[in-house]
Amino acid sequence: MPPPLLLLLAFWAAMSKKIRQALRTFRGIWRRFEWVHVSPDAVFIDDYAHHPEELKAAIRAARSLFPERKITGVFQPHLYSRTRDF
């Protein structure tokens, strides 16, 4: 086996152990499409999207889950620059 391939296999083995360890303790992505309230009348989802592409993705996800429902977004500004840039 060529030395570069051997090094690659050793690296992969070390990384796969670290990845398995990380996945065992992973608690999820906080503030990304977090379901806050669910009832027959309304669903509240909190998402930290603060970039136009992230907002588009969150809206697409909501629309795919609730195609016939009205979707209302609430923007909570934390920085002047984010508000200014919209």
PDB file of C-alpha atoms in Angstrom:
ATOM      1  CA  MET A   1       0.000   0.000   0.000  1.00  0.00           C
ATOM      2  CA  PRO A   2       1.467   3.407  -0.949  1.00  0.00           C
ATOM      3  CA  PRO A   3       2.366   5.636   2.028  1.00  0.00           C
ATOM      4  CA  PRO A   4      -0.127   8.444   1.119  1.00  0.00           C
ATOM      5  CA  LEU A   5      -2.977   5.943   1.101  1.00  0.00           C
ATOM      6  CA  LEU A   6      -1.840   4.560   4.446  1.00  0.00           C
ATOM      7  CA  LEU A   7      -1.779   8.072   5.890  1.00  0.00           C
ATOM      8  CA  LEU A   8      -5.233   8.764   4.507  1.00  0.00           C
ATOM      9  CA  LEU A   9      -6.610   5.586   6.087  1.00  0.00           C
ATOM     10  CA  ALA A  10      -5.014   6.451   9.449  1.00  0.00           C
ATOM     11  CA  PHE A  11      -6.471   9.958   9.272  1.00  0.00           C
ATOM     12  CA  TRP A  12      -9.918   8.577   8.385  1.00  0.00           C
ATOM     13  CA  ALA A  13      -9.803   6.122  11.302  1.00  0.00           C
ATOM     14  CA  ALA A  14      -8.887   8.893  13.761  1.00  0.00           C
ATOM     15  CA  MET A  15     -11.538  11.248  12.404  1.00  0.00           C
ATOM     16  CA  SER A  16     -14.274   8.624  12.361  1.00  0.00           C
ATOM     17  CA  LYS A  17     -13.668   8.000  16.085  1.00  0.00           C
ATOM     18  CA  LYS A  18     -13.946  11.741  16.796  1.00  0.00           C
ATOM     19  CA  ILE A  19     -17.081  12.005  14.650  1.00  0.00           C
ATOM     20  CA  ARG A  20     -18.751   9.097  16.482  1.00  0.00           C
ATOM     21  CA  GLN A  21     -17.903  10.713  19.830  1.00  0.00           C
ATOM     22  CA  ALA A  22     -19.295  14.078  18.695  1.00  0.00           C
ATOM     23  CA  LEU A  23     -22.526  12.543  17.388  1.00  0.00           C
ATOM     24  CA  ARG A  24     -23.136  10.810  20.735  1.00  0.00           C
ATOM     25  CA  THR A  25     -23.188  14.187  22.513  1.00  0.00           C
ATOM     26  CA  PHE A  26     -24.834  16.287  19.786  1.00  0.00           C
ATOM     27  CA  ARG A  27     -27.961  17.995  21.152  1.00  0.00           C
ATOM     28  CA  GLY A  28     -29.232  19.521  17.920  1.00  0.00           C
ATOM     29  CA  ILE A  29     -29.072  22.947  16.343  1.00  0.00           C
ATOM     30  CA  TRP A  30     -30.379  25.557  18.718  1.00  0.00           C
ATOM     31  CA  ARG A  31     -32.633  28.274  17.283  1.00  0.00           C
ATOM     32  CA  ARG A  32     -32.939  26.679  13.860  1.00  0.00           C
ATOM     33  CA  PHE A  33     -36.589  25.971  13.075  1.00  0.00           C
ATOM     34  CA  GLU A  34     -37.361  25.353  16.742  1.00  0.00           C
ATOM     35  CA  TRP A  35     -41.026  24.446  17.351  1.00  0.00           C
ATOM     36  CA  VAL A  36     -42.173  26.658  20.233  1.00  0.00           C
ATOM     37  CA  HIS A  37     -45.965  26.132  20.168  1.00  0.00           C
ATOM     38  CA  VAL A  38     -48.224  23.702  18.337  1.00  0.00           C
ATOM     39  CA  SER A  39     -52.021  23.747  18.467  1.00  0.00           C
ATOM     40  CA  PRO A  40     -54.812  23.164  15.938  1.00  0.00           C
ATOM     41  CA  ASP A  41     -55.061  26.944  15.397  1.00  0.00           C
ATOM     42  CA  ALA A  42     -51.418  28.008  15.273  1.00  0.00           C
ATOM     43  CA  VAL A  43     -47.838  26.846  15.094  1.00  0.00           C
ATOM     44  CA  PHE A  44     -45.024  29.088  16.330  1.00  0.00           C
ATOM     45  CA  ILE A  45     -41.554  28.342  15.033  1.00  0.00           C
ATOM     46  CA  ASP A  46     -38.467  30.236  16.174  1.00  0.00           C
ATOM     47  CA  ASP A  47     -35.622  30.505  13.696  1.00  0.00           C
ATOM     48  CA  TYR A  48     -32.489  32.614  14.017  1.00  0.00           C
ATOM     49  CA  ALA A  49     -32.331  33.315  10.280  1.00  0.00           C
ATOM     50  CA  HIS A  50     -30.774  36.743   9.834  1.00  0.00           C
ATOM     51  CA  HIS A  51     -29.528  36.578   6.257  1.00  0.00           C
ATOM     52  CA  PRO A  52     -31.802  36.746   3.187  1.00  0.00           C
ATOM     53  CA  GLU A  53     -30.871  33.219   2.055  1.00  0.00           C
ATOM     54  CA  GLU A  54     -31.534  31.825   5.545  1.00  0.00           C
ATOM     55  CA  LEU A  55     -34.890  33.618   5.624  1.00  0.00           C
ATOM     56  CA  LYS A  56     -35.804  32.148   2.234  1.00  0.00           C
ATOM     57  CA  ALA A  57     -34.904  28.654   3.462  1.00  0.00           C
ATOM     58  CA  ALA A  58     -36.971  29.040   6.650  1.00  0.00           C
ATOM     59  CA  ILE A  59     -39.970  30.315   4.668  1.00  0.00           C
ATOM     60  CA  ARG A  60     -39.648  27.447   2.145  1.00  0.00           C
ATOM     61  CA  ALA A  61     -39.533  24.923   5.007  1.00  0.00           C
ATOM     62  CA  ALA A  62     -42.620  26.430   6.647  1.00  0.00           C
ATOM     63  CA  ARG A  63     -44.447  26.564   3.315  1.00  0.00           C
ATOM     64  CA  SER A  64     -43.627  22.903   2.601  1.00  0.00           C
ATOM     65  CA  LEU A  65     -44.949  21.859   6.031  1.00  0.00           C
ATOM     66  CA  PHE A  66     -48.040  24.073   5.881  1.00  0.00           C
ATOM     67  CA  PRO A  67     -48.885  24.632   2.200  1.00  0.00           C
ATOM     68  CA  GLU A  68     -52.462  25.774   2.840  1.00  0.00           C
ATOM     69  CA  ARG A  69     -51.839  27.910   5.943  1.00  0.00           C
ATOM     70  CA  LYS A  70     -51.103  31.611   6.229  1.00  0.00           C
ATOM     71  CA  ILE A  71     -47.490  32.235   7.229  1.00  0.00           C
ATOM     72  CA  THR A  72     -46.596  35.339   9.222  1.00  0.00           C
ATOM     73  CA  GLY A  73     -43.007  36.272   9.986  1.00  0.00           C
ATOM     74  CA  VAL A  74     -41.842  38.457  12.843  1.00  0.00           C
ATOM     75  CA  PHE A  75     -38.450  40.124  12.556  1.00  0.00           C
ATOM     76  CA  GLN A  76     -36.572  40.741  15.800  1.00  0.00           C
ATOM     77  CA  PRO A  77     -33.661  43.089  15.113  1.00  0.00           C
ATOM     78  CA  HIS A  78     -30.584  42.651  17.276  1.00  0.00           C
ATOM     79  CA  LEU A  79     -28.209  44.877  15.363  1.00  0.00           C
ATOM     80  CA  TYR A  80     -28.830  48.178  13.590  1.00  0.00           C
ATOM     81  CA  SER A  81     -26.818  46.973  10.595  1.00  0.00           C
ATOM     82  CA  ARG A  82     -29.087  43.951  10.038  1.00  0.00           C
ATOM     83  CA  THR A  83     -32.149  46.189  10.097  1.00  0.00           C
ATOM     84  CA  ARG A  84     -30.478  48.728   7.821  1.00  0.00           C
ATOM     85  CA  ASP A  85     -29.437  46.019   5.327  1.00  0.00           C
ATOM     86  CA  PHE A  86     -33.013  44.836   4.856  1.00  0.00           C
TER      87      PHE A  86
END
